[in-house]
Amino acid sequence: MGFTTVKFALFFLALLIVYYRLPGKGQRAVLLAGSWCFALADGWRSLLMLLTTTVTAWAAGYVMGENQSCLGGKKARAANRPWMAGWTILNLTVLVLWKLCQSETASRALAGGDMAFLTRGLPLGISFYTLQAMSYVLDVYQGKVEPEKNFLKLALFTGFFPQLVQGPISRYGQLGNQFGERRDYEKKQVSFGMQRMLWGSFKKLVIADRMAVAVTALKDPQYTGGAFFLLTLFYAVQIYADFTGGIDMALGAAQAFGVTLPENFIHPFFSKNIAEYWRRWHATLGGWMKEYVFYPVSVSAPVRRLSKAARKKWPGFGKRLPVYGATLVTWLATGLWHGVTPNFVVWGMLNCLVIVISQELTPLYRKFHSRFRWKEKGWYGGFEMVRMFLLMNLIRACDLFPNVGEYFRRLGSLFTGFSLSDFACLDQLGLTALDYGILLAGVAVMAAVSLVQVKQGSIREKLWRRPVLRLALGFGLFLTVLLMGWYGVGYEAGDFIYNQF
Amino acid sequence: MKKLAAGALCLALLWLLQALLMPKYMTSTPEGAMIREYYDSAGDHNVIFTGDCEVYENFSPVTLWEEHGINAWIRGSPQQTIWQSYYLMEETLEYETPDVMVYNVFAMCYDTPESTGSQSRREAYNRITLDGMKWSFSKWKAVQASLTEEEKQWEGILTYLFPILRFHDRWAQLTKEDVTYLFHRDTVTYNGYLMQTGVKPMTEAHVTAPRADYTFGENSWYYLEKMAALCRDHGVQLVLIKSPTLYPAWWPEWESQIEDFAREQNLLYVNMLEYQQELGIDWNQDTYDTGLHLNVYGAEKASRWFGRILAEECGVPDRRGEKELSAQWEQTIQQYQRQKAEAKEETQ
């Protein structure tokens, strides 16, 4: 049940009405029933996997909580370690196996057999709720959060339907308590939520799905050099509009139910360096990886030993080695989370490489900037943003091709066969001049909205005090989606890209 | 109050947009404008025809009136399936109760939506019939029956109830016609008859490949039985016909199945292919497309002959004595004769 389907709209409205109309404490149960129905709409295996993860996480948390209250201190930690490790290994293994089964090799091997169901796409939201549940189990183990005794609360934390499609990845400390109390209808919250959903559907249906046509066409091997540059540019627009559109819809749907999910995109294309970019793009995944992979690896005993040995040989570099080692592992994990394929491993390693090189060149940058005072000039900030945007476009394109070799062939063609005449392919990509016009205008609107948000804060808050303008803009946006959306007969509106991870 | 006004304004704007974006079928494909024409004159017809092009091309209500005083309307549309014909009949009975309903049985050979052709072809024909229907429960059921299982998603069904969802991107192809006919349509038929004045003789026999199985499907029988029951329940006589066309073929195996059904249900069934001599059809003069359909001259001959059956065997009254009705028909006849004469002049 995709966010941009009529079925979802009907489901959402029905659930919203029942949720706020229901007296007493039934809200939580209704929301959970609705969320499980949402998972069930994707098939029994999606619901079963969600239930399995939820029940085992709750049970692990419960047992660890009992140990903490009975044994306390180090004894409890020792008793809890097998539970934490066992749960983590089991769930990670399941996630990796599911992902492995999506490969062509696995599909061929399992075709027609009893296990063929494993190859029919990932269960809805498994990549997201597995990380969420893992953060809960690890936080309980480390004593950062209290184990949740109320199963319904934990089940909502893992299975709350808006975050099942493509995240964000919440932590129990942020989200769990929001399911604790009854929420009365607040016009402002519901209105804000729906406005954000409408904005998300604009990004998805008007921009992302239209741009997907050109991106698909440009993947054809004949397009190299300048055409590859276009591909990286178009893909940046598509994935940004698709992913942020989906997240807007998820956050908007949650807000309508009075639940605040964490922001996942904080204007990432305004970033000036790669570290900043990854704090802004898919921020909840970055945050999760930092908390549960980067920090534990960088302070782990083997890395510390390695660092000690390295410092003797290279005092400066040896000091930074634990950070680089942890960065490597983190990016490997991030790549594999997106897909157990060579492309995502290479994509992760490229990100890691750029981060490490940037870090190593920091003294050089400092020297350069102390001599040339460009950083103080206004234009330099813009230059850094463009540089970052183009660099990330080149790295991101790695997941567009069926194999890594093809990616590097296209990347190489950018430097060996670039020609402005390559841009002439624009009229062969399945889009009309009008479509390009709509895309250009759509991108301009997205950029303008981002700029206003950065400079002046929430646009919805400002509009709340001006109901006529709010209605006019809302209706205008609705008409734009209605008339210019890429949907209906003759169009192929795609699933959200991050749904596949 | 302000909110109500704003809501009403938004709805009005949406309605206006939908009206603007819907295809008007005025300067091309007039078949798309036929179904909606019925509503303006519904209420007092003695005979209603339903079916595919074999009814709206082959029978002229003007001749039925002139020769027999029969007040008839044809609710036909291209490749109208039996389930669409059934729901058009059901809807018609909401507006009026005619003496006779005539159904052309050729569409019995299409048992399911899937069997009517490719997705794009099927959709185009569905639109022509269903978009012309007013909102009603019958329309809802007709839409449900017309879509394949694959198409029966909310998105698909809603586009028939709110066609703006289907034609949302037509704003890029709007023409003057869309503005001219925003609030009204010209009449394209004569009581549902779409006049064709050309002549294209049948020069050689059409060949239709034989079929592996000639049994009509379950779904077709289901709707034909429903049709019979509907008419019986409303006291309307159902007359089954096979219109006089040479192609596509009407197989003897199909003929015997319909004959058996008509006998069992005590219905009048007239296969006009068997009376070609009596009708006086000349396949060198009376067809505009080598025998697939009749032209106006052929349609007049078929109507003259069939009118006699309706009058004598079904007891449909001669209403030429009714002043008001005669006056209405007089206008239609003048326009009809003018178009015919103009066409004749053009060919001479």
mmCIF file of C-alpha atoms in Angstrom, chain A residues 5-7 10 187 434 438 471 475 478-479 482-485 487 489 491, chain B residues 3 6 10 13-14 17 21 123 154-155 158 164-166 168-169 171-172:
data_model
loop_
_atom_site.group_PDB
_atom_site.id
_atom_site.type_symbol
_atom_site.label_atom_id
_atom_site.label_comp_id
_atom_site.label_asym_id
_atom_site.label_seq_id
_atom_site.Cartn_x
_atom_site.Cartn_y
_atom_site.Cartn_z
ATOM 1 C CA THR A 5 -2.330 5.268 -3.722
ATOM 2 C CA VAL A 6 -6.047 5.811 -3.253
ATOM 3 C CA LYS A 7 -6.101 2.744 -1.009
ATOM 4 C CA LEU A 10 -8.812 5.817 2.318
ATOM 5 C CA LYS A 187 -6.690 20.957 14.261
ATOM 6 C CA LEU A 434 6.779 20.633 -21.236
ATOM 7 C CA ILE A 438 7.627 21.213 -15.145
ATOM 8 C CA LEU A 471 -6.064 27.649 1.651
ATOM 9 C CA PHE A 475 -5.468 24.122 -3.068
ATOM 10 C CA PHE A 478 -3.358 20.028 -4.726
ATOM 11 C CA LEU A 479 -4.277 21.138 -8.259
ATOM 12 C CA LEU A 482 -3.762 16.533 -9.666
ATOM 13 C CA LEU A 483 -2.977 18.022 -13.075
ATOM 14 C CA MET A 484 0.765 17.530 -13.375
ATOM 15 C CA GLY A 485 1.253 14.343 -11.372
ATOM 16 C CA TYR A 487 -0.002 8.890 -12.451
ATOM 17 C CA VAL A 489 -3.226 5.391 -17.511
ATOM 18 C CA TYR A 491 2.140 6.506 -16.664
ATOM 19 C CA LYS B 3 -15.141 27.883 5.276
ATOM 20 C CA ALA B 6 -14.264 28.377 0.357
ATOM 21 C CA CYS B 10 -12.833 24.724 -4.502
ATOM 22 C CA LEU B 13 -13.317 24.918 -9.578
ATOM 23 C CA LEU B 14 -12.646 21.183 -9.641
ATOM 24 C CA LEU B 17 -11.652 21.753 -14.536
ATOM 25 C CA LEU B 21 -10.469 18.418 -19.481
ATOM 26 C CA GLU B 123 -10.164 1.285 -22.144
ATOM 27 C CA TRP B 154 -9.364 1.833 -6.581
ATOM 28 C CA GLU B 155 -7.290 3.985 -8.924
ATOM 29 C CA LEU B 158 -12.249 6.112 -9.421
ATOM 30 C CA ILE B 164 -10.454 14.233 -14.147
ATOM 31 C CA LEU B 165 -8.153 11.574 -12.673
ATOM 32 C CA ARG B 166 -7.970 9.962 -16.133
ATOM 33 C CA HIS B 168 -5.690 15.151 -15.746
ATOM 34 C CA ASP B 169 -2.925 15.810 -18.247
ATOM 35 C CA TRP B 171 -4.503 20.496 -20.302
ATOM 36 C CA ALA B 172 -1.516 20.274 -22.594
#
